[in-house]
Amino acid sequence: MTYPNLKELGWNAEFLRQLDIDEIGRLTPVRLTSVHRDRVEALGEDGPRTLLLPPGLTTGEVAVGDWVLADTASDPEADRIDRVLDRKSLLHRRAAGTDVRDQLIAANVDTLFITSSFNEDFNPARLERFLALALAAGVQPVFVMTKADLCDDLDPYLDALRDLAPSVPVVALDARDSDAAAQLADWCGPVQTVALLGSSGVGKSTLAATLTGDDIVTQDIRDDDAKGRHTTTARSFHRLKDGGWLIDTPGMRAVRLAGVEEGIDAVFADVAELAAGCRFTDCQHDTEPGCAVQAAIEAGDLDPDRLARWQKLKLEEARHSESLAQANARGKRFGKIVKEIKRAKPRYRE
């Protein structure tokens, strides 16, 4: 079997420059294709391999798409990650539930296909969140709208997307149609990595199967409420027909933002620019004198609902980022205590 070379996998000079002289030839660059609880799967020029993690690194700190250096010499019974290379992009969110941690979605992505459908799933507020993730990571966003064949009137949806992000490309398609690959070919060529992100039931798995040719099992959505069960339960890495790579992700309805303030301001660039012109730097854009944002609303130049969504995301992002910072600080303090105890143990035995 022929496996892709490093360049075909997305390796470039930026990653090569991160290697030390003594690492070249001793360690093997591979790209992560899946992440499990206690190990990862990777793909390199010699084919797929399973890697264990070194002490101090958890699977929560690596993502599908990461480039790592594999050490196969120090332990003949198990390949192991030596270190993770710096990423050119990283999609992440605050983990769901009560767990205060950063959840990595995908690494080293060039393009994010923000996927929705022409039915009841269409939710501009949710799409704004996905868009903020992409822009904060420096990833090219593309709106991929599925089920175009089942919608009688696409114009209201397309108008809403243009109002939301005029400069973001929009592709309307039938995910089951083989022509879907041709419609997205500009972003799926050799060495390119794209990620699919969207809620459950919008046809992500069907689209992934069309773009890759993989036999991915999918389930139809219910006609009465446009909802369905997503079949992608974990992030996975696939070869695209056009030579690039696809990272498929589980359906996400709740995306809690953290560490993406610049992305939010990019999505709401008009509001952020107006806010910068307020008289007071701590203006709440409510009743303060000299508020440029309220002036724009009164003049009919800004939708108050758009202001409300920007304020909601900014407040949420600040709260989650603060919680993560506090959790990380606690973790560092705990790790320091553990190290001190370990250093003290020999003295206790004496």
Coordinates of N, CA and C in Angstrom, one line a residue, residues 107-191:
A107 N -6.8 21.1 14.5 CA -5.6 21.9 14.4 C -5.1 21.9 13.0
N108 N -4.4 23.0 12.7 CA -3.7 23.2 11.4 C -4.8 23.1 10.2
V109 N -5.9 23.8 10.4 CA -6.9 23.8 9.4 C -6.8 25.1 8.6
D110 N -7.0 24.9 7.3 CA -6.9 26.0 6.3 C -8.3 26.7 6.1
T111 N -9.4 25.8 6.0 CA -10.7 26.3 5.7 C -11.7 25.6 6.6
L112 N -12.7 26.4 7.2 CA -13.7 25.8 8.0 C -15.0 25.9 7.2
F113 N -15.6 24.7 6.9 CA -16.9 24.6 6.3 C -18.0 24.7 7.4
I114 N -18.5 25.9 7.5 CA -19.6 26.1 8.5 C -20.9 25.6 7.9
T115 N -21.4 24.5 8.4 CA -22.5 23.8 7.7 C -23.8 24.0 8.4
S116 N -24.8 24.4 7.6 CA -26.2 24.5 8.0 C -27.1 24.0 6.9
S117 N -28.4 24.1 7.1 CA -29.3 23.6 6.0 C -30.4 24.5 5.8
F118 N -31.0 24.4 4.7 CA -32.2 25.2 4.3 C -33.5 24.7 4.9
N119 N -33.5 24.7 6.2 CA -34.7 24.2 6.9 C -34.7 24.8 8.3
E120 N -35.4 24.1 9.3 CA -35.6 24.7 10.6 C -34.3 24.8 11.4
D121 N -33.2 24.1 10.9 CA -31.9 24.2 11.6 C -31.3 25.5 11.5
F122 N -31.6 26.3 10.4 CA -30.9 27.5 10.1 C -31.1 28.5 11.3
N123 N -29.9 28.9 11.9 CA -29.9 29.7 13.1 C -28.7 30.7 13.0
P124 N -29.0 32.0 12.5 CA -27.9 32.9 12.3 C -27.1 33.2 13.6
A125 N -27.7 33.2 14.8 CA -26.9 33.4 16.0 C -25.9 32.3 16.2
R126 N -26.3 31.0 15.9 CA -25.3 29.9 16.0 C -24.2 30.0 15.0
L127 N -24.6 30.4 13.8 CA -23.6 30.6 12.7 C -22.6 31.7 13.1
E128 N -23.0 32.7 13.8 CA -22.1 33.8 14.2 C -21.1 33.2 15.2
R129 N -21.5 32.3 16.0 CA -20.5 31.7 17.0 C -19.5 30.8 16.2
F130 N -19.9 30.0 15.2 CA -19.0 29.2 14.4 C -18.1 30.2 13.7
L131 N -18.6 31.3 13.2 CA -17.8 32.2 12.4 C -16.7 32.9 13.3
A132 N -17.1 33.2 14.6 CA -16.1 33.7 15.5 C -15.0 32.8 15.8
L133 N -15.3 31.5 15.9 CA -14.2 30.5 16.1 C -13.3 30.5 14.9
A134 N -13.8 30.5 13.7 CA -12.9 30.5 12.5 C -12.0 31.7 12.5
L135 N -12.6 32.9 12.6 CA -11.9 34.1 12.5 C -10.8 34.3 13.6
A136 N -11.2 33.9 14.8 CA -10.2 34.0 15.9 C -9.0 33.1 15.6
A137 N -9.2 32.0 14.9 CA -8.1 31.0 14.6 C -7.4 31.4 13.3
G138 N -7.8 32.4 12.6 CA -7.2 32.7 11.3 C -7.5 31.8 10.2
V139 N -8.7 31.1 10.3 CA -9.1 30.1 9.4 C -10.1 30.7 8.4
Q140 N -10.0 30.4 7.1 CA -11.0 30.9 6.1 C -12.3 30.2 6.3
P141 N -13.4 31.0 6.6 CA -14.7 30.4 6.7 C -15.5 30.3 5.4
V142 N -16.3 29.3 5.2 CA -17.1 29.1 4.1 C -18.5 28.6 4.6
F143 N -19.6 29.3 4.3 CA -20.9 28.8 4.6 C -21.3 27.7 3.6
V144 N -21.5 26.5 4.1 CA -21.9 25.4 3.2 C -23.4 25.1 3.6
M145 N -24.3 25.4 2.7 CA -25.7 25.2 3.0 C -26.2 24.0 2.3
T146 N -26.7 23.0 3.0 CA -27.2 21.8 2.5 C -28.7 21.7 2.3
K147 N -29.2 20.7 1.7 CA -30.6 20.4 1.4 C -31.2 21.5 0.5
A148 N -30.4 22.1 -0.4 CA -30.9 23.1 -1.3 C -32.0 22.5 -2.2
D149 N -31.9 21.2 -2.4 CA -32.9 20.5 -3.3 C -34.3 20.4 -2.7
L150 N -34.4 20.6 -1.3 CA -35.6 20.4 -0.6 C -36.3 21.8 -0.2
C151 N -35.6 22.8 -0.6 CA -36.1 24.2 -0.3 C -36.7 24.9 -1.5
D152 N -37.9 25.4 -1.4 CA -38.6 26.1 -2.5 C -38.1 27.5 -2.7
D153 N -37.6 28.1 -1.7 CA -37.2 29.5 -1.8 C -35.9 29.7 -1.0
L154 N -34.8 29.8 -1.6 CA -33.5 30.0 -1.0 C -33.2 31.4 -0.6
D155 N -33.8 32.4 -1.2 CA -33.5 33.8 -1.1 C -33.5 34.3 0.3
P156 N -34.5 34.0 1.2 CA -34.4 34.5 2.5 C -33.2 34.1 3.3
Y157 N -32.8 32.8 3.1 CA -31.6 32.3 3.8 C -30.4 33.0 3.3
L158 N -30.3 33.1 2.0 CA -29.1 33.7 1.4 C -29.0 35.2 1.8
D159 N -30.1 35.9 1.8 CA -30.1 37.3 2.3 C -29.6 37.4 3.7
A160 N -30.1 36.5 4.6 CA -29.6 36.5 6.0 C -28.1 36.3 6.1
L161 N -27.6 35.4 5.3 CA -26.2 35.1 5.4 C -25.4 36.3 4.9
R162 N -25.9 37.0 3.8 CA -25.2 38.2 3.3 C -25.2 39.3 4.4
D163 N -26.3 39.4 5.1 CA -26.3 40.4 6.2 C -25.4 40.0 7.3
L164 N -25.3 38.8 7.6 CA -24.4 38.3 8.7 C -23.0 38.5 8.4
A165 N -22.5 38.1 7.2 CA -21.1 38.2 6.8 C -21.0 38.3 5.3
P166 N -21.0 39.6 4.8 CA -21.0 39.8 3.4 C -19.8 39.2 2.6
S167 N -18.7 39.1 3.3 CA -17.5 38.7 2.6 C -17.2 37.2 2.6
V168 N -18.1 36.4 3.4 CA -17.8 35.0 3.5 C -18.5 34.3 2.3
P169 N -17.8 33.4 1.6 CA -18.4 32.7 0.5 C -19.6 31.8 1.0
V170 N -20.6 31.6 0.2 CA -21.8 30.8 0.5 C -21.9 29.8 -0.7
V171 N -22.0 28.5 -0.3 CA -22.2 27.4 -1.3 C -23.5 26.7 -0.9
A172 N -24.4 26.7 -1.8 CA -25.7 25.9 -1.6 C -25.6 24.7 -2.4
L173 N -25.9 23.5 -1.8 CA -25.8 22.3 -2.5 C -26.7 21.2 -1.9
D174 N -26.7 20.1 -2.6 CA -27.3 18.8 -2.1 C -26.2 17.9 -1.7
A175 N -26.0 17.6 -0.4 CA -24.9 16.9 0.1 C -24.7 15.5 -0.5
R176 N -25.8 15.0 -1.0 CA -25.8 13.6 -1.6 C -25.4 13.7 -3.1
D177 N -25.3 14.8 -3.7 CA -25.0 15.0 -5.1 C -23.5 14.9 -5.3
S178 N -23.1 14.2 -6.3 CA -21.6 14.1 -6.6 C -21.1 15.4 -7.0
D179 N -21.9 16.3 -7.5 CA -21.4 17.6 -7.9 C -21.0 18.5 -6.7
A180 N -21.4 18.1 -5.5 CA -21.0 18.8 -4.3 C -19.5 19.0 -4.2
A181 N -18.8 17.9 -4.6 CA -17.3 18.0 -4.5 C -16.7 19.0 -5.4
A182 N -17.3 19.1 -6.6 CA -16.9 20.1 -7.6 C -17.2 21.6 -7.1
Q183 N -18.3 21.7 -6.4 CA -18.7 23.1 -5.9 C -17.7 23.5 -4.8
L184 N -17.1 22.6 -4.1 CA -16.2 22.9 -3.0 C -14.7 22.7 -3.3
A185 N -14.4 22.4 -4.6 CA -13.1 22.0 -5.0 C -12.0 23.1 -4.7
D186 N -12.4 24.3 -4.8 CA -11.4 25.4 -4.5 C -10.7 25.3 -3.2
W187 N -11.4 24.7 -2.2 CA -10.8 24.6 -0.9 C -10.4 23.2 -0.5
C188 N -10.5 22.3 -1.4 CA -10.2 20.9 -1.1 C -9.0 20.3 -1.9
G189 N -8.2 21.1 -2.4 CA -7.1 20.7 -3.2 C -5.9 20.1 -2.4
P190 N -4.9 19.6 -3.1 CA -3.7 19.0 -2.5 C -3.2 19.9 -1.4
V191 N -2.8 19.2 -0.3 CA -2.1 19.8 0.9 C -3.1 20.7 1.7

